[in-house]
Short mmCIF file of C-alpha atoms in Angstrom, two decimals:
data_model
loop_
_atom_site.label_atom_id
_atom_site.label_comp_id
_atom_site.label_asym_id
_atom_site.label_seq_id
_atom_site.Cartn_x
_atom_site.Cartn_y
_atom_site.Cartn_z
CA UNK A 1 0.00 0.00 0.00
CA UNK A 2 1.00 3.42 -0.83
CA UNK A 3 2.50 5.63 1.94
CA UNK A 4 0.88 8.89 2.90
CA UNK A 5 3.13 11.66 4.05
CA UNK A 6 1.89 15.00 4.10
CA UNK A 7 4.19 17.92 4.21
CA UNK A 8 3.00 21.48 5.69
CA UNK A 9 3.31 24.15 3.38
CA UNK A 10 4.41 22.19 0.19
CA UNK A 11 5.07 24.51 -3.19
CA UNK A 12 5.78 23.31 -6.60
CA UNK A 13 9.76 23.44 -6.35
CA UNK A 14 9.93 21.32 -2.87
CA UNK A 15 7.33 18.93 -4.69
CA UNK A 16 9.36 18.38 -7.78
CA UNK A 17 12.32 17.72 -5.38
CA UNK A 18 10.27 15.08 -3.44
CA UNK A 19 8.85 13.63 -7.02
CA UNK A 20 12.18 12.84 -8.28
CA UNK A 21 13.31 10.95 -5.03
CA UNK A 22 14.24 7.58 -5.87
CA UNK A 23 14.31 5.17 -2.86
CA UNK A 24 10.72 4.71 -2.15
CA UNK A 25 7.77 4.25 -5.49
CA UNK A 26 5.40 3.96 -2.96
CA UNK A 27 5.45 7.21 -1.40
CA UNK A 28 2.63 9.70 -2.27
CA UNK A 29 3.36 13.61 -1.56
CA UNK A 30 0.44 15.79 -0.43
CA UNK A 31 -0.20 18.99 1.24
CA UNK A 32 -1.20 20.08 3.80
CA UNK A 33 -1.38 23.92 4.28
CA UNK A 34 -0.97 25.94 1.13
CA UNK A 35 2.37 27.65 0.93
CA UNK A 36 0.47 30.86 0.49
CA UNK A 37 -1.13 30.67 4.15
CA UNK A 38 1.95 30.46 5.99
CA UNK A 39 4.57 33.22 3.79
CA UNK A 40 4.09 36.66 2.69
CA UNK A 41 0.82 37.26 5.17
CA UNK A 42 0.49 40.04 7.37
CA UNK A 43 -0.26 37.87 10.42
CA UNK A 44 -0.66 33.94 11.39
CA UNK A 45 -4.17 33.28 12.74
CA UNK A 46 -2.79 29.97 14.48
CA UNK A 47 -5.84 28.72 15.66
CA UNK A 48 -7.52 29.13 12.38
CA UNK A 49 -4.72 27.19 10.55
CA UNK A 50 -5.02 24.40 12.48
CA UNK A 51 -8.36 24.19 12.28
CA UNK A 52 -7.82 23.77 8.57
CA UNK A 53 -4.76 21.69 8.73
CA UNK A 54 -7.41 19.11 10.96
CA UNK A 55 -10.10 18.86 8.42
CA UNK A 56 -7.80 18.59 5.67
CA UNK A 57 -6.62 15.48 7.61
CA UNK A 58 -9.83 14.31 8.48
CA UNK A 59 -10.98 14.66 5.09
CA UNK A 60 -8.51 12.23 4.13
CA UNK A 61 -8.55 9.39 6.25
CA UNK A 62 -12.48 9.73 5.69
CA UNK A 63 -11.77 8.16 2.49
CA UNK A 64 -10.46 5.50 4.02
CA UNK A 65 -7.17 6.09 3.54
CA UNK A 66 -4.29 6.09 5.98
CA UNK A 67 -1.78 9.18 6.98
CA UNK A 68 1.84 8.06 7.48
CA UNK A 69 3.83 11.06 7.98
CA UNK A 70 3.94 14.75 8.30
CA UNK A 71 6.74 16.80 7.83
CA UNK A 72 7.67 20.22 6.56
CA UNK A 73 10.90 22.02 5.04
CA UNK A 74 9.91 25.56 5.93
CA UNK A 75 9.77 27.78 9.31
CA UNK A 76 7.78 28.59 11.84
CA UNK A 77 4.89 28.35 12.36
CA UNK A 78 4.89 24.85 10.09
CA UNK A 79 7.71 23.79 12.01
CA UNK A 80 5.29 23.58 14.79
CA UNK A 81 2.30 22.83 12.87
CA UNK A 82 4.16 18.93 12.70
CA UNK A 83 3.91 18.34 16.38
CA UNK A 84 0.32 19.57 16.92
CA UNK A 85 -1.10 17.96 14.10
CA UNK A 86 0.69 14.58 14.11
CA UNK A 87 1.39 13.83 17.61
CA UNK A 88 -2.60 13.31 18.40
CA UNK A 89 -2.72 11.03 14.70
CA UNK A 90 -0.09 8.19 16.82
CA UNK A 91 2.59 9.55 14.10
CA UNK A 92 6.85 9.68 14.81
CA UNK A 93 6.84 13.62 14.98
CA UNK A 94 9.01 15.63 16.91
CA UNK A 95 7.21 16.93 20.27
CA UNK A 96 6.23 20.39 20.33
CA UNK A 97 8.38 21.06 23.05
CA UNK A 98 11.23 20.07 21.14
CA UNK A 99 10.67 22.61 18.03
CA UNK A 100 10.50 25.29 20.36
CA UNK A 101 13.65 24.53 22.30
CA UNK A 102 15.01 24.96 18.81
CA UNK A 103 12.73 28.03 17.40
CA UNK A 104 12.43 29.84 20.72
CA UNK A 105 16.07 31.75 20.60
CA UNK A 106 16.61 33.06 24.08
CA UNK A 107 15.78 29.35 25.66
CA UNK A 108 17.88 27.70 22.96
CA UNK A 109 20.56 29.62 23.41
CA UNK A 110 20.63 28.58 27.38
CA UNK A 111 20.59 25.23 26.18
CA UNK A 112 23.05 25.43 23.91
CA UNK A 113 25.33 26.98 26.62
CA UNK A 114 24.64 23.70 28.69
CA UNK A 115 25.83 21.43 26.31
CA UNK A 116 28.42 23.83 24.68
CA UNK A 117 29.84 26.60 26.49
CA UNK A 118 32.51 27.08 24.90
CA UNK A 119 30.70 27.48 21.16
CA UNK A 120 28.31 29.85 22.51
CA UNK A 121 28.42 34.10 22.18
CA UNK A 122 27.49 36.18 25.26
CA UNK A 123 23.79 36.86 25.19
CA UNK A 124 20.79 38.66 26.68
CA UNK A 125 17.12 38.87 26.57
CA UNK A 126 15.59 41.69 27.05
CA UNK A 127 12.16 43.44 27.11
CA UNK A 128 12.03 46.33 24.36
CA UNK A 129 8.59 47.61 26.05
CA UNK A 130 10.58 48.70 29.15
CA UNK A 131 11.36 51.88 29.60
CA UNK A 132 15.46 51.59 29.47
CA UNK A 133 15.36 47.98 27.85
CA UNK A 134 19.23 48.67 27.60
CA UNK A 135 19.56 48.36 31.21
CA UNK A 136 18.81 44.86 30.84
CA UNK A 137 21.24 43.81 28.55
CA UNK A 138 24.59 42.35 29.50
CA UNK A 139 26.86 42.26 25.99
CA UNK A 140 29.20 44.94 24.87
CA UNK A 141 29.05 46.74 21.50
CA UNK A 142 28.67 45.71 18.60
CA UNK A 143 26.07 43.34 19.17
CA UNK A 144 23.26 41.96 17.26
CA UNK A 145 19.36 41.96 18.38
CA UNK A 146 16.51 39.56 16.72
CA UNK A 147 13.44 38.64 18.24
CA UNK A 148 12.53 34.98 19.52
CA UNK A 149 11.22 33.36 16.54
CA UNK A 150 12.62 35.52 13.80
CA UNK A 151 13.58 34.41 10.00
CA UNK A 152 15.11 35.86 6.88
CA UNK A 153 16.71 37.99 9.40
CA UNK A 154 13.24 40.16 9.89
CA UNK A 155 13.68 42.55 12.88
CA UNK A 156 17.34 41.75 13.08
CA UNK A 157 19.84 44.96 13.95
CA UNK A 158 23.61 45.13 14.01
CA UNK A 159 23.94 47.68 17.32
CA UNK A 160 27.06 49.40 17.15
CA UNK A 161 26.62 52.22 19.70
CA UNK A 162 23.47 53.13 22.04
CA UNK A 163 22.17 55.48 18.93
CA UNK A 164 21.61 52.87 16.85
CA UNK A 165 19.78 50.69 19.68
CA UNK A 166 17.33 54.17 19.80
CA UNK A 167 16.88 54.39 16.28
CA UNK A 168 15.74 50.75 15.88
CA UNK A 169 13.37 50.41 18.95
CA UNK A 170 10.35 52.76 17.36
CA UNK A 171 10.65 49.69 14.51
CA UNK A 172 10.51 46.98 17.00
CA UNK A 173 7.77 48.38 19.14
CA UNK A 174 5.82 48.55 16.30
CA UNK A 175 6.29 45.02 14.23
CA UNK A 176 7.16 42.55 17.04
CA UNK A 177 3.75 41.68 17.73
CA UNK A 178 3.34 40.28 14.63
CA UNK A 179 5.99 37.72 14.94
CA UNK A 180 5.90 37.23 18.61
CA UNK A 181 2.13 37.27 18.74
CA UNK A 182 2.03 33.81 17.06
CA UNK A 183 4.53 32.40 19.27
CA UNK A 184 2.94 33.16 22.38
CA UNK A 185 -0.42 31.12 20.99
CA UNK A 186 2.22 28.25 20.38
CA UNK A 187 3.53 28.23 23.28
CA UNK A 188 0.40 28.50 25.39
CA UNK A 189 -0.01 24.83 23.96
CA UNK A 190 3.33 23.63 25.18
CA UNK A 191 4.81 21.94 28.40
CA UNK A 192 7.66 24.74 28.65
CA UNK A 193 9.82 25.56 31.48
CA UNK A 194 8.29 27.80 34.11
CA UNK A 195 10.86 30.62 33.20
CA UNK A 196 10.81 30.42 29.95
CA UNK A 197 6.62 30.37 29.52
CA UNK A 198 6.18 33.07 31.95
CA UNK A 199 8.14 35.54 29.95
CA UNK A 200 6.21 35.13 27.52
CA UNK A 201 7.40 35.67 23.58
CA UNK A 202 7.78 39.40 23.06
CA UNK A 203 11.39 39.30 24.49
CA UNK A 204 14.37 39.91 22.20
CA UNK A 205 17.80 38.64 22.07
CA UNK A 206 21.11 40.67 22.46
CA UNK A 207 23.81 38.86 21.29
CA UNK A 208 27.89 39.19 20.90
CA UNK A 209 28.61 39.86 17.52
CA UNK A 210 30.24 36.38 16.25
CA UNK A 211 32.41 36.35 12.78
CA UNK A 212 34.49 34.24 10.52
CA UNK A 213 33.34 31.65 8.23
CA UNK A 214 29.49 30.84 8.00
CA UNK A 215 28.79 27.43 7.63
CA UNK A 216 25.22 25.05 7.58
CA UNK A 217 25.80 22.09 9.24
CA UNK A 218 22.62 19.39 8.27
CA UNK A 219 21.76 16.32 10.53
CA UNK A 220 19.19 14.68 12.01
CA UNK A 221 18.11 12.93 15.78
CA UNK A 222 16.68 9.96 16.00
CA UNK A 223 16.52 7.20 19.03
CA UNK A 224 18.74 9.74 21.17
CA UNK A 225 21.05 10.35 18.72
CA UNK A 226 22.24 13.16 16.40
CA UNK A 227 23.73 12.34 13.26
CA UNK A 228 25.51 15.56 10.71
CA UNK A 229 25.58 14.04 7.01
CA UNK A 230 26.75 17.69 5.44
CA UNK A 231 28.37 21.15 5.78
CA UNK A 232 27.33 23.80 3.57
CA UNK A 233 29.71 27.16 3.44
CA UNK A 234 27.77 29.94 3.46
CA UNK A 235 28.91 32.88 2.00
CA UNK A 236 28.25 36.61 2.61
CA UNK A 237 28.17 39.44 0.51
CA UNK A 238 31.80 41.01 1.23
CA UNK A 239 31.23 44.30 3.76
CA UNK A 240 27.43 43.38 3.57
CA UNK A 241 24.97 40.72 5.87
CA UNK A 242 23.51 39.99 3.30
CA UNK A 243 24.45 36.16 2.08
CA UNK A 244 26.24 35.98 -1.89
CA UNK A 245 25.67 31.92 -2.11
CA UNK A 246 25.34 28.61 -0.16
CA UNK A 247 28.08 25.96 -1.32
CA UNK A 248 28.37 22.71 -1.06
CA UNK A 249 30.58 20.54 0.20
CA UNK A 250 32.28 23.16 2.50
CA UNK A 251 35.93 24.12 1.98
CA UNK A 252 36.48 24.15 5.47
CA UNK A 253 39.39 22.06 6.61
CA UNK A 254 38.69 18.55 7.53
CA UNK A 255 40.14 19.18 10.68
CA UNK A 256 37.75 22.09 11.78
CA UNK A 257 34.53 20.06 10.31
CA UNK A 258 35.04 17.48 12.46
CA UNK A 259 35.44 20.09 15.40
CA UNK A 260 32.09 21.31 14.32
CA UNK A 261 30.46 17.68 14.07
CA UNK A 262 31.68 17.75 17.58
CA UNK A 263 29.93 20.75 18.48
CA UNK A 264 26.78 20.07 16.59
CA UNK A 265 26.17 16.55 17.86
CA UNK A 266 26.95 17.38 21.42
CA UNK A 267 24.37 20.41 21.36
CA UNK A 268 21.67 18.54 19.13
CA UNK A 269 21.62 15.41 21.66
CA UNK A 270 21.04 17.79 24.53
CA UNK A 271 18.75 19.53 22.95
CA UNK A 272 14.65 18.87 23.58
CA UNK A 273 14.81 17.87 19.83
CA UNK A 274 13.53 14.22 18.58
CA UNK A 275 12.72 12.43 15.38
CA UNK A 276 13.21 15.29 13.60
CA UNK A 277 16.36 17.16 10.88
CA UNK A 278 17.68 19.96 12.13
CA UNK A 279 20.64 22.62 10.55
CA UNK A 280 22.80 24.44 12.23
CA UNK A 281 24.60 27.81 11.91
CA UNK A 282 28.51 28.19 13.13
CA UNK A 283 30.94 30.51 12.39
CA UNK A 284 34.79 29.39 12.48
CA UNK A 285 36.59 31.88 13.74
CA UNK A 286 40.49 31.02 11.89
CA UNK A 287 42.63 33.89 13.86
CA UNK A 288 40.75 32.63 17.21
CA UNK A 289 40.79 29.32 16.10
CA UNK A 290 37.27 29.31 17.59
CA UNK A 291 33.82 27.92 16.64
CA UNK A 292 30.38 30.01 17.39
CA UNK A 293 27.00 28.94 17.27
CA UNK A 294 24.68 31.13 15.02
CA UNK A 295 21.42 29.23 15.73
CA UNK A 296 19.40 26.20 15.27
CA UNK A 297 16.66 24.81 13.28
CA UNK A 298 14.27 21.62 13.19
CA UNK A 299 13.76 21.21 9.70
CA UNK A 300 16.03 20.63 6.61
CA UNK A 301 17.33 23.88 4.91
CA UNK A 302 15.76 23.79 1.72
CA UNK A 303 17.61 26.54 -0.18
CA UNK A 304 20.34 22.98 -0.18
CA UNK A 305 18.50 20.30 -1.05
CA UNK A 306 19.33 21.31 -4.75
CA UNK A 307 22.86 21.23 -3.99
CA UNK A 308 22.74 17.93 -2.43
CA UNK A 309 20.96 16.67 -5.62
CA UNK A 310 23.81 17.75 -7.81
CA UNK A 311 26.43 16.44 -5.41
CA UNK A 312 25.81 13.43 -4.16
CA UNK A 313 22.60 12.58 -6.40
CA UNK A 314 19.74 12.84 -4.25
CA UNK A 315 18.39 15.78 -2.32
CA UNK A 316 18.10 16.09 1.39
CA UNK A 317 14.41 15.45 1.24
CA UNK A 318 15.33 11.90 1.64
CA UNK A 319 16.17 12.45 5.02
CA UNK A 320 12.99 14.18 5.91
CA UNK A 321 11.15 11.46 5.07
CA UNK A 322 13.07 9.05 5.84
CA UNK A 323 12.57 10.46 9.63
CA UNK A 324 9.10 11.30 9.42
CA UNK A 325 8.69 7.54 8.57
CA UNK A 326 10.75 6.03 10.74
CA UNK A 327 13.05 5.16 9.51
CA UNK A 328 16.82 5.47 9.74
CA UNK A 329 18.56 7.57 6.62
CA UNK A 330 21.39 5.58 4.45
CA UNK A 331 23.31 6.08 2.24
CA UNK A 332 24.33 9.49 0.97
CA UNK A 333 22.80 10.32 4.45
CA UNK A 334 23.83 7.36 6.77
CA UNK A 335 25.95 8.08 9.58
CA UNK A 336 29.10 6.87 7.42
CA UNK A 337 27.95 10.14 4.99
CA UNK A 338 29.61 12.41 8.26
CA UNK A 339 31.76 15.06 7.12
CA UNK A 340 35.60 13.65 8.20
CA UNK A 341 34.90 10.88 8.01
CA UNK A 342 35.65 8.67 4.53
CA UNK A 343 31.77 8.89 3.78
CA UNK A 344 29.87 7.18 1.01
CA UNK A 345 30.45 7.95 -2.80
CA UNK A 346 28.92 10.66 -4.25
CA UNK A 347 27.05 10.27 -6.87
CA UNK A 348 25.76 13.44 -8.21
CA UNK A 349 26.77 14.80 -11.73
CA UNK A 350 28.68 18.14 -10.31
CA UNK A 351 31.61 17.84 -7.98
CA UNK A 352 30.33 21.42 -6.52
CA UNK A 353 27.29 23.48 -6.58
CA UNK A 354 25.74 26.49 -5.00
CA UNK A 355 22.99 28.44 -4.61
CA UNK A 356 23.52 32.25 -5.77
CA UNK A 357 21.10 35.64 -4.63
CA UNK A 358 20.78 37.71 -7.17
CA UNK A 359 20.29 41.24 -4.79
CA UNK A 360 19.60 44.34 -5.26
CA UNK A 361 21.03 46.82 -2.12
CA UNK A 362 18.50 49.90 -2.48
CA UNK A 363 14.67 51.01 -2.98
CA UNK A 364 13.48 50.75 -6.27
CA UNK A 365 11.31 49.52 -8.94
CA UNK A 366 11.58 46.82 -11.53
CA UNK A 367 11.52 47.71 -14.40
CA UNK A 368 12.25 44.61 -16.47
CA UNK A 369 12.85 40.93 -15.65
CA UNK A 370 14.19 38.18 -17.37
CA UNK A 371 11.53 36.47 -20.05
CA UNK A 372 10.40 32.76 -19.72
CA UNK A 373 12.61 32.35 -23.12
CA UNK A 374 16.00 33.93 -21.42
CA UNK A 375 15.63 31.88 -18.46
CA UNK A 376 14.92 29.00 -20.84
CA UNK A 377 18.29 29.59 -23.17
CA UNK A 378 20.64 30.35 -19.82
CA UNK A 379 19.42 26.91 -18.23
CA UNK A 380 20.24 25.09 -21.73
CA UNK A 381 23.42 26.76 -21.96
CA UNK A 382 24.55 25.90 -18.44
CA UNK A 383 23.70 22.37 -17.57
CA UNK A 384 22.63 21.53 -13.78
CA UNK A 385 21.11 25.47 -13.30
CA UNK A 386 17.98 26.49 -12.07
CA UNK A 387 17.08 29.82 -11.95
CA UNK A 388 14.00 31.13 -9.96
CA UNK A 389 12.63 34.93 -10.77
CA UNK A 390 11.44 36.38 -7.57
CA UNK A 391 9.84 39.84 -8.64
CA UNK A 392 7.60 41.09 -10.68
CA UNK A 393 7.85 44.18 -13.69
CA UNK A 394 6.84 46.99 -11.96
CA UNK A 395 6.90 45.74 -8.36
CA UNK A 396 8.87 48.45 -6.01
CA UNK A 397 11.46 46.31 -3.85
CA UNK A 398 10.75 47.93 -0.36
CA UNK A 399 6.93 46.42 -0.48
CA UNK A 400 8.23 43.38 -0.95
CA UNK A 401 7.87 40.48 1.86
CA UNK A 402 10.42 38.76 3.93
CA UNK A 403 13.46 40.55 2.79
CA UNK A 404 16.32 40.78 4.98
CA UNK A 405 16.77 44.43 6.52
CA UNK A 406 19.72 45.30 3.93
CA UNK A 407 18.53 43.81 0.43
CA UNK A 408 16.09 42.85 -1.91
CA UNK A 409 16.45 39.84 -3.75
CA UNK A 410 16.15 39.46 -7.28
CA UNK A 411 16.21 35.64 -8.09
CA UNK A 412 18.13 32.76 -6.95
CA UNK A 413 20.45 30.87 -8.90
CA UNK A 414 20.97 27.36 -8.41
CA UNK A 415 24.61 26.48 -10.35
CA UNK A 416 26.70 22.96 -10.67
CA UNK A 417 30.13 22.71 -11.58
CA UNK A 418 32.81 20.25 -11.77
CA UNK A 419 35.32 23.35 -9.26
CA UNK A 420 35.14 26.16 -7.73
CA UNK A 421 36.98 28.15 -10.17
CA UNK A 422 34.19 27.00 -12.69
CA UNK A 423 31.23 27.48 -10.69
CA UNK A 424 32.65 30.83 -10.37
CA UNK A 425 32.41 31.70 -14.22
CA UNK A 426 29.48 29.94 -14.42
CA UNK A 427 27.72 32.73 -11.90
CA UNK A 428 29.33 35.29 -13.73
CA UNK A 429 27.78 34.25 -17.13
CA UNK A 430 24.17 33.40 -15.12
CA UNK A 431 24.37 37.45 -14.13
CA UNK A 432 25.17 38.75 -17.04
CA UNK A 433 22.99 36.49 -19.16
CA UNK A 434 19.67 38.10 -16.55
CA UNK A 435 18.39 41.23 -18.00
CA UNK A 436 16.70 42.57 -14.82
CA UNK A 437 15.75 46.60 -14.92
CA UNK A 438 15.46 49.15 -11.92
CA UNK A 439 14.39 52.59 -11.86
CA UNK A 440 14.35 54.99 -9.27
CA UNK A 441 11.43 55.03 -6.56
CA UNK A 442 9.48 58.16 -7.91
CA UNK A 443 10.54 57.27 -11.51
#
């Protein structure tokens, strides 16, 4: 019989990706949640979503028809969505508990601490309501402030001096409720520490600014375990926050990636995490010779999953469901896949590949984008490239949502090559090849 997994938020490109998966015939991809309801809105009405998540559900196994899985590849609140919708169905789900020691910020950075002091910046939380809400925080300057259960960097300030704390709390006051508003309906449904539900989720973080090289570490925990199949380098924009590409495998010494297996597993296995993947941000640190946590999160990163295809022939969604299932990842994903270790073969066409941002770094408005037929020719000409448009003619970049707080992006690129040197040239032809247009604002 068929297997039912349903994945929360599914769009076309993370269906294709699951379509093309080889292991399984048997497996049958549906969704549950359109992609639409849970990006680019103004607010998440959790209660209604769930609602509709449970008669989607209950419409199916009306037919008869069993439900074997749920999983999801995107952020909160879908992350969560898994728990609360699967744990009640008898399904191998990560608790709810366990996301949010994850997605929660402030109490996974405590965690982290436990398990890793050493790989962990100085932090705070801190209440921007208050009337000093600098008095409260404990971290020097520069430092960097994000609220609980942010993503694509939304709310996130570099604070170099107190003005620049004052400029950006009249912006926080304002737009925090709409991410922390969610959370707090989340994590009314939770069994949370005392201290950490009483607070309650419009908190922020202060953090030590952490540098060096960026890296994506992807695993997964299973039966009290954490296993890290692949390190992804993730590279910024130079002077800028803004990130240039992901690319895989990481250049990082084999040395320092098994100092950051280390790290990973060590934190992952402490955290409240189970039956679930999970990626992790680190920076290495080479003049320090030191290793930082960014953050953590219980799903796959799907910005790599392409990247993993080209590599080692098979994208990350494997995993995913593999987990969601029950069943223990092999292969290109099998604990012999760790990076420093001798791993299995790859067998993916490209010996590197990354994913590219095309950005723009002010206001304005598009004024032409690439046709159907020039994306069509530059994919033909370039074997193993996708490239994905993300704006419109005529579409002014500051209204756009979920862009980071210093860029607007323009498409992605997804590029394989057989080095580095190559995939280079081969990003240089994708830009130029892209006839994108931008005006001025009031033009």
């Amino acid at each position: 019989m068929p297997q039912n997994v349903f994945v929360v938020g599914l769009d076309e490109a993370n269906r294709q990706l699951l379509e093309r998966l080889s292991a399984d015939d048997d497996r049958r991809f549906h969704t549950l949640l359109d992609f639409s309801e849970l990006r680019g809105v103004e607010e998440f009405l959790i209660d209604d979503l769930l609602a509709e998540g449970e008669r989607q559900l209950t419409e199916f196994t009306s037919r008869g028809e069993p439900i074997d899985a749920i999983c999801t590849c995107i952020d909160f609140p879908a992350t969560e969505f898994v728990p609360l919708l699967g744990s009640r169905r008898g399904l191998r789900v990560p608790s709810l508990e366990g996301v949010l020691s994850c997605n929660h910020k402030l109490w996974s950075r405590e965690l982290q601490r436990e398990a890793a002091p050493e790989a962990i910046p100085g932090f705070s939380g801190f209440d921007p309501y208050v009337d000093d809400p600098l008095r409260e925080i404990d971290v020097d300057y520069p430092m960097w402030i994000k609220p609980l259960n942010a993503y694509r960097s939304q709310l996130g300030f570099r604070i170099n001096h107190p003005q620049d704390f004052h400029a950006a709390l009249p912006t926080i006051r304002e737009d925090l409720p709409r991410l922390a508003e969610p959370l707090e309906t989340v994590m009314k449904r939770a069994d949370l520490p005392h201290e950490i539900a009483d607070a309650g989720a419009r908190l922020m973080l202060a953090e030590e600014i952490i540098s060096g090289r960026l890296c994506t570490v992807e695993g997964y925990v299973r039966d009290g375990d954490a296993v890290v199949y692949g390190i992804i380098d993730s590279v910024r924009v130079p002077n800028r926050s803004s990130f240039a590409r992901y690319q895989y495998p990481s250049s990082l010494p084999g040395e320092i990636q098994r100092r950051i297996v280390d790290i990973s597993t060590r934190v992952m296995r402490h955290m409240w995490l189970e039956d679930s993947p999970f990626n992790m941000e680190l920076f290495y640190d080479a003049p320090r010779d030191q290793i930082r946590i960014l953050e953590i999160n219980p799903r796959i990163s799907q910005s790599h999953a392409p990247l993993f295809e080209l590599v080692d022939g098979v994208s990350h969604h494997e995993v995913m469901v593999d987990v969601a299932l029950g069943r223990a990842p092999t292969g290109a994903f099998g604990p012999q896949a760790e990076p420093g270790s001798p791993g299995a073969p790859r067998k993916g066409t490209f010996g590197v590949a990354a994913k590219f941002f095309l950005r723009a770094y002010r206001d304005a408005r598009v004024t032409a984008v690439p046709s159907d037929e020039d994306v069509v020719r530059l994919e033909a000409e370039l074997p193993g490239t996708t490239v994905h448009v993300l704006v419109e003619e005529g579409a002014q970049l500051s209204e756009l949502e979920d862009q980071d707080a210093y860029s607007y992006e323009l498409a992605e690129i997804y590029l394989g090559a057989s080095s580095h040197q190559e995939l280079l040239a081969r990003w240089r032809w994708a830009r130029e090849s892209l006839p994108f247009g931008l005006s001025d604002p009031d033009v």
